[in-house]
mmCIF file of C-alpha atoms in Angstrom:
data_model
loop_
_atom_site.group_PDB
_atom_site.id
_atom_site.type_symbol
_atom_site.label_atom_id
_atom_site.label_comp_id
_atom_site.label_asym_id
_atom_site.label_seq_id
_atom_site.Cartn_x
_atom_site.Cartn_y
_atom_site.Cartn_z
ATOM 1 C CA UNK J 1 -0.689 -30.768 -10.764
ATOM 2 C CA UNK J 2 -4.135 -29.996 -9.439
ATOM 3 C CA UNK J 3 -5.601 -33.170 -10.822
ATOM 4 C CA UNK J 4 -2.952 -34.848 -9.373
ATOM 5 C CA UNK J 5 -3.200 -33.404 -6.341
ATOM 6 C CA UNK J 6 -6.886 -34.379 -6.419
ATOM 7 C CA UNK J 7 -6.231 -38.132 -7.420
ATOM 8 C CA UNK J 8 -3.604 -38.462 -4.232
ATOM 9 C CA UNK J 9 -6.637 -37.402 -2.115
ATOM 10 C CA UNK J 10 -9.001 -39.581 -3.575
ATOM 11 C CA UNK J 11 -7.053 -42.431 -3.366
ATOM 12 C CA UNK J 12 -5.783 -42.042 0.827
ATOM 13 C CA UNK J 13 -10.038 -41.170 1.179
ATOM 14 C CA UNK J 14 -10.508 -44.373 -0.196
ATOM 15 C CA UNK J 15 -8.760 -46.566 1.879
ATOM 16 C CA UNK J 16 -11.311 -44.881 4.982
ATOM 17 C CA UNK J 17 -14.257 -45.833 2.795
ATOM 18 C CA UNK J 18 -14.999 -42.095 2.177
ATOM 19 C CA UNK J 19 -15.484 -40.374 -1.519
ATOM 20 C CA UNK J 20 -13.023 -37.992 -2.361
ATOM 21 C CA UNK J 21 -13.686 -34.632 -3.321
ATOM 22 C CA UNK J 22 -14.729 -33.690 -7.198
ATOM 23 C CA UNK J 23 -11.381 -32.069 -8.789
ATOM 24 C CA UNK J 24 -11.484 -28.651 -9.159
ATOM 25 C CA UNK J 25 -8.686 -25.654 -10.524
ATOM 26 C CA UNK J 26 -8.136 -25.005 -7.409
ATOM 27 C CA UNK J 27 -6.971 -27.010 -4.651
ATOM 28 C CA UNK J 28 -8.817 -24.869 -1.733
ATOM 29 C CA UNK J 29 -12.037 -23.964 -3.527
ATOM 30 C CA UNK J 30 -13.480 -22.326 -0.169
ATOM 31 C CA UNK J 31 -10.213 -19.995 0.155
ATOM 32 C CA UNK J 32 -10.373 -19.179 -3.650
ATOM 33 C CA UNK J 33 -14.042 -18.129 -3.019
ATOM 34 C CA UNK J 34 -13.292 -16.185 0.091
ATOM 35 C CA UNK J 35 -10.442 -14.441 -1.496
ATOM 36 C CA UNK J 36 -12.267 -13.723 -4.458
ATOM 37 C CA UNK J 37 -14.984 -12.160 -2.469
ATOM 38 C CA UNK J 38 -12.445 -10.288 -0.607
ATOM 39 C CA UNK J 39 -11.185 -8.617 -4.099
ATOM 40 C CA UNK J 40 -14.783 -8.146 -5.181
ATOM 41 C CA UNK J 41 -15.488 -5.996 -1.601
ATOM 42 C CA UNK J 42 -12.587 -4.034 -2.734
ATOM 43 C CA UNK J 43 -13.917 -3.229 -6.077
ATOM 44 C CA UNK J 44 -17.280 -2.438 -4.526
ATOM 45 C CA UNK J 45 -15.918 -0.018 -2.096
ATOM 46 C CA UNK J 46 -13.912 1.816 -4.466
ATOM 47 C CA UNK J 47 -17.077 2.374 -6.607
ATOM 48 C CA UNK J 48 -19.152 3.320 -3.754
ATOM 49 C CA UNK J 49 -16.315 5.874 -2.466
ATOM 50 C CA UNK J 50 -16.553 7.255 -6.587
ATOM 51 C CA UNK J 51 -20.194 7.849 -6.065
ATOM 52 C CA UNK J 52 -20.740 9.082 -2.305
ATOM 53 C CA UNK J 53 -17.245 11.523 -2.241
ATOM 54 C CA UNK J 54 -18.668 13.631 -5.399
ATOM 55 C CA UNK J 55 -18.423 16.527 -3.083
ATOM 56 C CA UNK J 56 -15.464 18.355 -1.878
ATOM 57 C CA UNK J 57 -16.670 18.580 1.946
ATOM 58 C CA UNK J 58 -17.404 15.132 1.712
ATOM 59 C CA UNK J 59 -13.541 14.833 0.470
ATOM 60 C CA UNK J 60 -12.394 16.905 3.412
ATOM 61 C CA UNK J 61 -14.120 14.391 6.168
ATOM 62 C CA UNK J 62 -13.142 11.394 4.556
ATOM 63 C CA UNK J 63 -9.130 12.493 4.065
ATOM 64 C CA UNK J 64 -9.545 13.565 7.655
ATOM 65 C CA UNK J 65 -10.894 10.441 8.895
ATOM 66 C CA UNK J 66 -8.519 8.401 7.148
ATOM 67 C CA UNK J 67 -5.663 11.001 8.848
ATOM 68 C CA UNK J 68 -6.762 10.372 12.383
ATOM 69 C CA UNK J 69 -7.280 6.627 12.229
ATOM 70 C CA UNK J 70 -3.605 6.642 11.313
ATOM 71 C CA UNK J 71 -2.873 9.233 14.159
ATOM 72 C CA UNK J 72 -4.647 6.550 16.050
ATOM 73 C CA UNK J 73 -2.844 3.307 14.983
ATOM 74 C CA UNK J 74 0.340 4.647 15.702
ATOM 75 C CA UNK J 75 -0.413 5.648 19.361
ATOM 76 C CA UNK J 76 -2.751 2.516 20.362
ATOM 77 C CA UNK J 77 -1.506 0.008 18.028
ATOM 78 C CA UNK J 78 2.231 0.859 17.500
ATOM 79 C CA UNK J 79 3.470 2.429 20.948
ATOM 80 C CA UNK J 80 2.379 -0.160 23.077
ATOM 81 C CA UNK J 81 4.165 -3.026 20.884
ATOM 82 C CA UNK J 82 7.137 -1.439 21.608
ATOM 83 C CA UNK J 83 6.806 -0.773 25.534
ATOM 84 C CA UNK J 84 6.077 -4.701 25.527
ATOM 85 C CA UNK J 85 8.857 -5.945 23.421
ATOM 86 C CA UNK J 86 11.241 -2.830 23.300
ATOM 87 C CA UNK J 87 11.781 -2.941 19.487
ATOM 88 C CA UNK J 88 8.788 -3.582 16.648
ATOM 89 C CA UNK J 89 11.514 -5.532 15.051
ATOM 90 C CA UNK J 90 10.806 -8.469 17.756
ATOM 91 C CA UNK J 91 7.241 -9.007 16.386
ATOM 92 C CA UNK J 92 6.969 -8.211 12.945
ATOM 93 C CA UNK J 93 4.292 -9.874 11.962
ATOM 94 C CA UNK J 94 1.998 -7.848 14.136
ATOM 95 C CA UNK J 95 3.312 -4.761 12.616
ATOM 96 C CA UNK J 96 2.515 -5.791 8.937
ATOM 97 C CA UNK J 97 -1.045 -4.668 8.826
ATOM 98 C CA UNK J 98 -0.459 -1.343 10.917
ATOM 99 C CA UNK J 99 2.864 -0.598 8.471
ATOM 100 C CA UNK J 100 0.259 -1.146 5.639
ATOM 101 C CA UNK J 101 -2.828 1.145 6.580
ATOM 102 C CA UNK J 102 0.031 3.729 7.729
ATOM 103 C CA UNK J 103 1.458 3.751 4.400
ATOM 104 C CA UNK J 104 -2.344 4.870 2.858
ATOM 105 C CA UNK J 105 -2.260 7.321 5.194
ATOM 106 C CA UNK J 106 0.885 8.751 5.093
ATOM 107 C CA UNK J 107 -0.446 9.474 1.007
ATOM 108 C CA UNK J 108 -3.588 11.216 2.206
ATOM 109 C CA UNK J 109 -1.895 13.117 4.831
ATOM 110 C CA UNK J 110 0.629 14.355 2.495
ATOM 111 C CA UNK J 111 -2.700 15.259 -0.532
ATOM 112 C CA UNK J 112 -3.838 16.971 2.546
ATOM 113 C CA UNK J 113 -0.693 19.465 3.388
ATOM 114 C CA UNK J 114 -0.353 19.879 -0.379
ATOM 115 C CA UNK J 115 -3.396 21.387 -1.153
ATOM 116 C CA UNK J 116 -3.510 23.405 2.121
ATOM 117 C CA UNK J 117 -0.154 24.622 0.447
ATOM 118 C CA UNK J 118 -1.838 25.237 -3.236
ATOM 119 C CA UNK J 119 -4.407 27.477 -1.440
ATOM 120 C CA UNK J 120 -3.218 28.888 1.958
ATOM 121 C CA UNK J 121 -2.709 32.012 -0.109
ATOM 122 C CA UNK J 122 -6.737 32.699 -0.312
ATOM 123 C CA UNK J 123 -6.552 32.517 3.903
ATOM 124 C CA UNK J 124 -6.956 35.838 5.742
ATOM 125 C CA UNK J 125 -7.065 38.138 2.583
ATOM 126 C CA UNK J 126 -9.614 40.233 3.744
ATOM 127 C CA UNK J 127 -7.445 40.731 6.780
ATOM 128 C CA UNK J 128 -5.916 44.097 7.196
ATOM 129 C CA UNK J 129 -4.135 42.604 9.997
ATOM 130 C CA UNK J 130 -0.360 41.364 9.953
ATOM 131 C CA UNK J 131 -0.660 38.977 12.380
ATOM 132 C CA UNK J 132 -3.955 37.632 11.909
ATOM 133 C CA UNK J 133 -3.179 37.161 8.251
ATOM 134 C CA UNK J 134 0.081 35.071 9.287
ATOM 135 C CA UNK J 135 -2.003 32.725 12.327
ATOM 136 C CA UNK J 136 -4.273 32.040 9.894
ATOM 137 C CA UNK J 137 -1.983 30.911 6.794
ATOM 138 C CA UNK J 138 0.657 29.155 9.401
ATOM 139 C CA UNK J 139 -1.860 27.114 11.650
ATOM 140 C CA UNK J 140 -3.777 24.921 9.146
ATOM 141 C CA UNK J 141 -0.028 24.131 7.416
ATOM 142 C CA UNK J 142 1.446 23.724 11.074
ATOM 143 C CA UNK J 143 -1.299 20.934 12.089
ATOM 144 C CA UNK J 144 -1.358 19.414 8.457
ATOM 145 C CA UNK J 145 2.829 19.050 8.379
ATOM 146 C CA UNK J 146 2.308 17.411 12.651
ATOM 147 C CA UNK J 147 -0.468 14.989 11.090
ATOM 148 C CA UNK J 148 2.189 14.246 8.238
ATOM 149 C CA UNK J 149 4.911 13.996 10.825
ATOM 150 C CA UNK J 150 3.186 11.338 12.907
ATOM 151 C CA UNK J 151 1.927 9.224 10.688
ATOM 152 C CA UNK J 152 5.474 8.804 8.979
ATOM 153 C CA UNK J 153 6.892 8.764 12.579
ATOM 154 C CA UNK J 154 4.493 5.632 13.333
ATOM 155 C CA UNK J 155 5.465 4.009 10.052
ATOM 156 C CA UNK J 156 8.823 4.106 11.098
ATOM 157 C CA UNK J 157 8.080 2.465 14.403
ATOM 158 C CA UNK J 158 6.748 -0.762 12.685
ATOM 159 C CA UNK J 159 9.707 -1.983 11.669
ATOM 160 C CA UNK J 160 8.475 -3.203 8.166
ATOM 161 C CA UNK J 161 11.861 -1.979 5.713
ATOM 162 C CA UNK J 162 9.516 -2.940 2.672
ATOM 163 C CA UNK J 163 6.628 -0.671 3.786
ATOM 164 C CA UNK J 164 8.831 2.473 4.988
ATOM 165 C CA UNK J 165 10.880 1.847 1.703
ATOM 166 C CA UNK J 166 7.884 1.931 -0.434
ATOM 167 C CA UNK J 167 6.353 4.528 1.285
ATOM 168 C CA UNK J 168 9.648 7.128 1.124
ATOM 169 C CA UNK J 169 9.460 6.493 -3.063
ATOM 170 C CA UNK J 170 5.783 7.034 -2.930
ATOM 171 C CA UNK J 171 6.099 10.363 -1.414
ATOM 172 C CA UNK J 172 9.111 11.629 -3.254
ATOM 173 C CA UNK J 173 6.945 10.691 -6.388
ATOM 174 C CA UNK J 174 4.555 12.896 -5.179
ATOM 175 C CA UNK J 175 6.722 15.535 -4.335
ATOM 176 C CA UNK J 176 8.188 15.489 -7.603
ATOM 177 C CA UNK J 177 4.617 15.519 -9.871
ATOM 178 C CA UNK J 178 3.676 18.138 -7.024
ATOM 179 C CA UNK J 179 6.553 20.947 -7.771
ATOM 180 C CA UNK J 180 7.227 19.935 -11.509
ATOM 181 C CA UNK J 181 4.035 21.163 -11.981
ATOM 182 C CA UNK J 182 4.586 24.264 -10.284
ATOM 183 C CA UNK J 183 7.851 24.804 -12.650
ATOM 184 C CA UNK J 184 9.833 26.989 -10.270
ATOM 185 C CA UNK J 185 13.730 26.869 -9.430
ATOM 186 C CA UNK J 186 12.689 26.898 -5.672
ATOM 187 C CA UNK J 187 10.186 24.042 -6.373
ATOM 188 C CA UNK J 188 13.231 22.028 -7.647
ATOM 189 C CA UNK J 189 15.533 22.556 -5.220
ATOM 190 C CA UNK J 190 13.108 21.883 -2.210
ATOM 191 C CA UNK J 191 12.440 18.474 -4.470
ATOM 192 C CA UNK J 192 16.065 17.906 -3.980
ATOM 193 C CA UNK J 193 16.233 18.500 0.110
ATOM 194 C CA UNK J 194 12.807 16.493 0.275
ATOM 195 C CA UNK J 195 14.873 13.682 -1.506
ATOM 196 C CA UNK J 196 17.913 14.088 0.278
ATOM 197 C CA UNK J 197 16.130 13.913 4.204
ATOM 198 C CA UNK J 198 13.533 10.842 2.846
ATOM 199 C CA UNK J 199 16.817 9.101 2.096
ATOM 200 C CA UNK J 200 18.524 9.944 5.161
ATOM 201 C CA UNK J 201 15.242 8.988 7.028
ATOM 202 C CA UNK J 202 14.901 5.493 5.212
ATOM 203 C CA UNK J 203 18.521 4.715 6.125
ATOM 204 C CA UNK J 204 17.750 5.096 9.667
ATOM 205 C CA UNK J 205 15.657 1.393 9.087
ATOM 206 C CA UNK J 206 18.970 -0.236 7.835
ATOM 207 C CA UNK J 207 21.182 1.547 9.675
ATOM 208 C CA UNK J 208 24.442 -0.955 10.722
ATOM 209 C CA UNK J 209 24.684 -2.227 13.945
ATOM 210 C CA UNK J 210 26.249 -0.213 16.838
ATOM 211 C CA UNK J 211 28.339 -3.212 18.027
ATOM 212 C CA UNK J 212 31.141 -3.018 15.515
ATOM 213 C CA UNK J 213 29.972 -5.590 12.637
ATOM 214 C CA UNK J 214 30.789 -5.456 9.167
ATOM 215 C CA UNK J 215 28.635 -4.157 6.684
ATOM 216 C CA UNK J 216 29.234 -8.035 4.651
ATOM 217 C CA UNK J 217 27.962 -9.800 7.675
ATOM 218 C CA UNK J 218 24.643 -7.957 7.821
ATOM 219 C CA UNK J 219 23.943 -8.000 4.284
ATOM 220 C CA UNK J 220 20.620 -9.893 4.248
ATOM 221 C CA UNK J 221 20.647 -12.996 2.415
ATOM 222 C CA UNK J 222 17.126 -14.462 0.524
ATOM 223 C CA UNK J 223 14.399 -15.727 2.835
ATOM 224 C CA UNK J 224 13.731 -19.143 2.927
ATOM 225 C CA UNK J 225 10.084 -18.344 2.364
ATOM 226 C CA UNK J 226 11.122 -17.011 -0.734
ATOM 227 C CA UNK J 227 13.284 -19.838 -1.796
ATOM 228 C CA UNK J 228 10.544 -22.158 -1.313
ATOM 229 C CA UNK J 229 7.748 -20.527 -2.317
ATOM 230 C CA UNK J 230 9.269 -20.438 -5.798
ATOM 231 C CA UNK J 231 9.919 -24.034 -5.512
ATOM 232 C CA UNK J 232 5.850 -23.940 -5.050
ATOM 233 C CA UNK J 233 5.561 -21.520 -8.082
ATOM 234 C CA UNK J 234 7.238 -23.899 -10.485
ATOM 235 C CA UNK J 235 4.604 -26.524 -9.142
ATOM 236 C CA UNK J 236 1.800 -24.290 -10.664
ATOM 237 C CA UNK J 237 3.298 -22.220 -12.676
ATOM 238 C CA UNK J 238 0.878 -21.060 -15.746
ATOM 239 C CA UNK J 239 -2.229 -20.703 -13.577
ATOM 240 C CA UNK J 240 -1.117 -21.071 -10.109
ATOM 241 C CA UNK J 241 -2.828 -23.581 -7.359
ATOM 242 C CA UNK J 242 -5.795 -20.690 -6.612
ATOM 243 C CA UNK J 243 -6.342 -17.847 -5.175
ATOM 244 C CA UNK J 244 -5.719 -17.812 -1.173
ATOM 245 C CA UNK J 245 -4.470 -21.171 -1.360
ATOM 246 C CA UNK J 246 -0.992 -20.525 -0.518
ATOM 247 C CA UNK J 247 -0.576 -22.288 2.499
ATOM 248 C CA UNK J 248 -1.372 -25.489 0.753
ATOM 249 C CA UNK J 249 0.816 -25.482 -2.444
ATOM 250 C CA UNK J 250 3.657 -23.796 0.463
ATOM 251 C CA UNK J 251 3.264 -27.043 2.514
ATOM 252 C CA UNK J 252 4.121 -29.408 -0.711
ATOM 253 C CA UNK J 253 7.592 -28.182 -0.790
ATOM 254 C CA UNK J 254 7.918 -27.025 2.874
ATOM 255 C CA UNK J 255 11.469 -28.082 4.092
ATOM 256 C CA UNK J 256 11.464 -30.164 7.627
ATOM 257 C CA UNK J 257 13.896 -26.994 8.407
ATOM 258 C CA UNK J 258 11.051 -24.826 8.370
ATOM 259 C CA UNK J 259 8.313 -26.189 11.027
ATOM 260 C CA UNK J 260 4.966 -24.840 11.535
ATOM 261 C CA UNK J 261 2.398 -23.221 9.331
ATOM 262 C CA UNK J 262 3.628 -20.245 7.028
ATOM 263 C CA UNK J 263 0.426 -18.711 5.448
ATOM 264 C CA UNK J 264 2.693 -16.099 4.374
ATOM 265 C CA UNK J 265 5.720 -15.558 1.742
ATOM 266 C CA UNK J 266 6.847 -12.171 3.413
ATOM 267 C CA UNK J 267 6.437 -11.112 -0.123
ATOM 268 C CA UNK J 268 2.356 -10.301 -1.917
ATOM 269 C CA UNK J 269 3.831 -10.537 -5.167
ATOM 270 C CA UNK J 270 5.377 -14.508 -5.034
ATOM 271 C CA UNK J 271 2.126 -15.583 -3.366
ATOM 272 C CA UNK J 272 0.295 -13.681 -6.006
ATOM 273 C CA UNK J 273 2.511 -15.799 -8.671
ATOM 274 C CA UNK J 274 2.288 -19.157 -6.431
ATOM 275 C CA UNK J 275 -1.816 -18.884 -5.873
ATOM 276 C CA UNK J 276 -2.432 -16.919 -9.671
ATOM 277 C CA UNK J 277 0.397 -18.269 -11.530
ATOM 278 C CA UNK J 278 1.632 -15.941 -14.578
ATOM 279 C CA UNK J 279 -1.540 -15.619 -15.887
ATOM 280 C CA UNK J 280 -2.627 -13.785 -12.633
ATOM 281 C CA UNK J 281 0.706 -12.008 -12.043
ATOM 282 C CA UNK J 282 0.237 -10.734 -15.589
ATOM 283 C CA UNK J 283 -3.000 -9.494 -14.849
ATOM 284 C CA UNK J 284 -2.575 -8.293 -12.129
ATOM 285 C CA UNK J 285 0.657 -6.055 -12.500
ATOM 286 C CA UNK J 286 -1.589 -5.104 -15.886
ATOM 287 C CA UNK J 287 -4.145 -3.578 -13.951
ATOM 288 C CA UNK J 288 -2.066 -1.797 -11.222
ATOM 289 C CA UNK J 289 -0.446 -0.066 -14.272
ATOM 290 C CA UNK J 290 -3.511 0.961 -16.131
ATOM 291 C CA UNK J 291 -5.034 2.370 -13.392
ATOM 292 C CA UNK J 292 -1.463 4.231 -12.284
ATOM 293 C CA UNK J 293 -1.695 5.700 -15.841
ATOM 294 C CA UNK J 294 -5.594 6.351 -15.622
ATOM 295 C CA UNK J 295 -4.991 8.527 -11.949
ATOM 296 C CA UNK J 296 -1.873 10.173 -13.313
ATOM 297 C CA UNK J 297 -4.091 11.482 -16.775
ATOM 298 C CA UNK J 298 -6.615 12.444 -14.424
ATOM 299 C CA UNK J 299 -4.607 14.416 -12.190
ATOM 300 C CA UNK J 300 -2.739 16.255 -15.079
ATOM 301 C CA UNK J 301 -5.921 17.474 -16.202
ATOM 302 C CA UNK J 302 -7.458 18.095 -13.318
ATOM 303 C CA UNK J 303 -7.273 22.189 -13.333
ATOM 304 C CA UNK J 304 -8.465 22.755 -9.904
ATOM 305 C CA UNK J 305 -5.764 23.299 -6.823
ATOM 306 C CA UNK J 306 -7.596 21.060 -4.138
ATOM 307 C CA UNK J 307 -9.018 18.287 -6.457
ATOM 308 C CA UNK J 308 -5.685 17.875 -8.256
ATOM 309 C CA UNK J 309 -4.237 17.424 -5.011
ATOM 310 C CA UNK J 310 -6.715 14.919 -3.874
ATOM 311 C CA UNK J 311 -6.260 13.109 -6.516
ATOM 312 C CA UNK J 312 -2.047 12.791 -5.901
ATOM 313 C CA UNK J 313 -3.556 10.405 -2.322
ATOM 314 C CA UNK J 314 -4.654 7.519 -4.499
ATOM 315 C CA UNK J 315 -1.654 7.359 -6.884
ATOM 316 C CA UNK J 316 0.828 7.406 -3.974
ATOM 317 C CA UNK J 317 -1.372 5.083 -2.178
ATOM 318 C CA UNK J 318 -1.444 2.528 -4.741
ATOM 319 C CA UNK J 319 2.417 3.332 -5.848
ATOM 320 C CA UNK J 320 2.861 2.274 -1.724
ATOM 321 C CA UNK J 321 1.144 -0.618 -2.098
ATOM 322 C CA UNK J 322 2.730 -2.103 -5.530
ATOM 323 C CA UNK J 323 6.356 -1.070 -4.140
ATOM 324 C CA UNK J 324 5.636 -2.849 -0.837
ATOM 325 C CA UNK J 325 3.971 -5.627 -2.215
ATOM 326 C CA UNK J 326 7.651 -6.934 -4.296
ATOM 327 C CA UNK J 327 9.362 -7.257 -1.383
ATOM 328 C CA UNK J 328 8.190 -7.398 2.066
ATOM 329 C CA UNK J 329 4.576 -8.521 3.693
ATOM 330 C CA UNK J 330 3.095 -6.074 4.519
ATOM 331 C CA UNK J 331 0.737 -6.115 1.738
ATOM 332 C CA UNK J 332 0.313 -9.750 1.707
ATOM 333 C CA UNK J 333 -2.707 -9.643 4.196
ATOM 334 C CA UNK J 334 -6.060 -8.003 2.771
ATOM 335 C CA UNK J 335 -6.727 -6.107 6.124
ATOM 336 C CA UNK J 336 -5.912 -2.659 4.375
ATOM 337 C CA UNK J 337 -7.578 -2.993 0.552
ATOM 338 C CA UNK J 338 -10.495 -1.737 1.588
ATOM 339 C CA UNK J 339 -8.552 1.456 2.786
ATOM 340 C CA UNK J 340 -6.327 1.195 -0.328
ATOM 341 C CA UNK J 341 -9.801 1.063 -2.257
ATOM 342 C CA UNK J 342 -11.883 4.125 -0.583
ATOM 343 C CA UNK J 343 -8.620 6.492 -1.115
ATOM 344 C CA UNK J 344 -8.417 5.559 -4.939
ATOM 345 C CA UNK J 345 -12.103 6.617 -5.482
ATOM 346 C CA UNK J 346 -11.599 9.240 -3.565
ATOM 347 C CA UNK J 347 -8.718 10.199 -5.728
ATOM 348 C CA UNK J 348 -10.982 9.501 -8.829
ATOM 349 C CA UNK J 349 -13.800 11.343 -7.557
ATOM 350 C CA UNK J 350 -11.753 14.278 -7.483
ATOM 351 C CA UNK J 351 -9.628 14.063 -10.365
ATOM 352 C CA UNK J 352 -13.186 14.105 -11.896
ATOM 353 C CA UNK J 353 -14.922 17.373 -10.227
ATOM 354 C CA UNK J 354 -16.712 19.696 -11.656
ATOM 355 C CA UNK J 355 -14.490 21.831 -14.612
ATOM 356 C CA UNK J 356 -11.644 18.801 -15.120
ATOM 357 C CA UNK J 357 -10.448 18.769 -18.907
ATOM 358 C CA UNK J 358 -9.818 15.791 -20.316
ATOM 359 C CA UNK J 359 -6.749 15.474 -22.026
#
């Protein structure tokens, strides 16, 4: 299809006098480079985050940047949307890169109140005072659980179901590794209310409309990105038309229904299959699994209360990002990998301290 492709464009050059391009695997070999770079960046960050956050201060400032720039987003970024437009929903495109970076943090802020948890015990000890003892152990927790608080509240704000969806499995993932590890009936049951108030939270995004509808009229039905984009996958379907070049094979079978330029499927994982084909899907959902596996080993032997922690953030982080990437956009722009990146070998970095057993 690419030669073909190539051959059409030859041949309408030709009748201008001009030489048509040389055929390539891709049909957009600049926006296969580009996006190729873009993935190598990511790689490069996550091994320069491996090497420079060895050390556990150097941990702290980094999970604490990565906290406050999310603090941040959601009171420049996301508040202001909605005092324009009155409800994220109205421009969700905007939100998709906000909903994304949110998600990361939302994983770091919640490796953050964990290990504060794991080792507020060691605060005040030498106290012989009551209530010195008790500000001390309650504050950090207190402004750890408000950090937590507003970076899920801002997530919520976007608008992006996919993204607040992914990001409520995420962190009941982590709460689940967290307590099972701690074996205790309380740790079970508070895995059970943690469940029970993510669910009721998520359900606030779909909740039904006040004005009386039925729940069969608002049941969504496909996009019609998604329709046709898999009309564009079965164009390309072994080796797809090349990376970032989505927008082109999307155009081929664009309906005169849809107008405009979509860049976007609404969905990372069909332009993943549309631009890498099977062969890149493959890969692709090979290496998100492998490295899930590698972070989860690491953490289980990682022996240490703060490291093992740390190293929860890039597991839930890149759980997010896989769950949101199925079904919704927000992981469809690049805007966040290098986030997505840093926390992972941050994660690593930490799941490899000083004293971690190997299994």
């Amino acid at each position: 299809m690419n030669l073909q492709i190539y051959h059409e464009t030859a041949r309408i050059l030709g009748g201008f006098r001009q030489t048509g391009p040389a055929p390539r695997i891709s049909i957009a070999p600049w926006e296969t480079a580009s996006a190729v770079l873009d993935l190598a960046a990511g790689i490069a960050v996550f091994l320069a985050s491996v090497s420079l956050l060895r050390s556990r201060s150097r941990r702290r400032f980094f999970a604490g940047a990565v906290i406050v720039s999310a603090t941040l987003t959601t009171l420049v970024l996301v508040l202001p949307a909605l005092n324009r437009s009155g409800t994220a929903d109205t421009a969700p495109r905007a939100a998709d890169a906000p909903a994304a970076f949110l998600g990361i943090g939302l994983c770091v802020a919640f490796a953050s109140l964990w290990a504060e948890i794991l080792t507020n015990a060691d605060r005040g000890a030498d106290s012989p005072d009551a209530a010195e003892r008790f500000e001390r152990r309650v504050s950090p927790i207190a402004i750890r659980a408000a950090l937590f608080l507003v970076a899920a509240a801002g997530l919520l704000l976007c608008g992006v179901t996919s993204a607040t969806l992914a990001a409520s499995l995420a962190i009941l993932v982590l709460l689940a590794f967290s307590f099972r590890r701690r074996g205790s009936a309380f740790a079970r049951r508070a895995v059970v209310v943690a469940a029970l108030a993510i669910t009721a939270g998520s359900a606030l995004v779909a909740r039904p409309n006040p004005d009386g509808d039925s729940v069969e009229t608002k049941l969504p039905a496909m996009p019609t990105t998604w329709t046709v984009a898999i009309d564009s996958f079965r164009q390309f379907p072994y080796v797809g038309s090349g990376l970032g070049t989505f927008p082109d094979a999307f155009r081929r079978e664009q309906p005169r229904e849809l107008p405009g330029l979509v860049a976007r499927a609404d969905s990372a994982f069909l332009e993943l299959l549309v631009t890498g084909g099977i062969a890149g899907a493959a890969l692709a959902t090979i290496v998100i699994l492998s490295f899930l596996v590698l972070l989860g080993r690491a953490w289980r032997s990682q022996r240490h209360r703060e490291e093992s922690a740390t190293a929860l953030a890039g597991f839930g982080a890149l759980l997010f990002w896989a769950l949101a990437s199925l079904g919704g956009p927000a992981t469809s722009s690049l805007t966040a990998l290098p986030a997505l990146a840093a926390v992972c070998g941050m994660s690593w970095a930490a799941s490899q301290a000083r004293g971690v057993r190997l299994p």
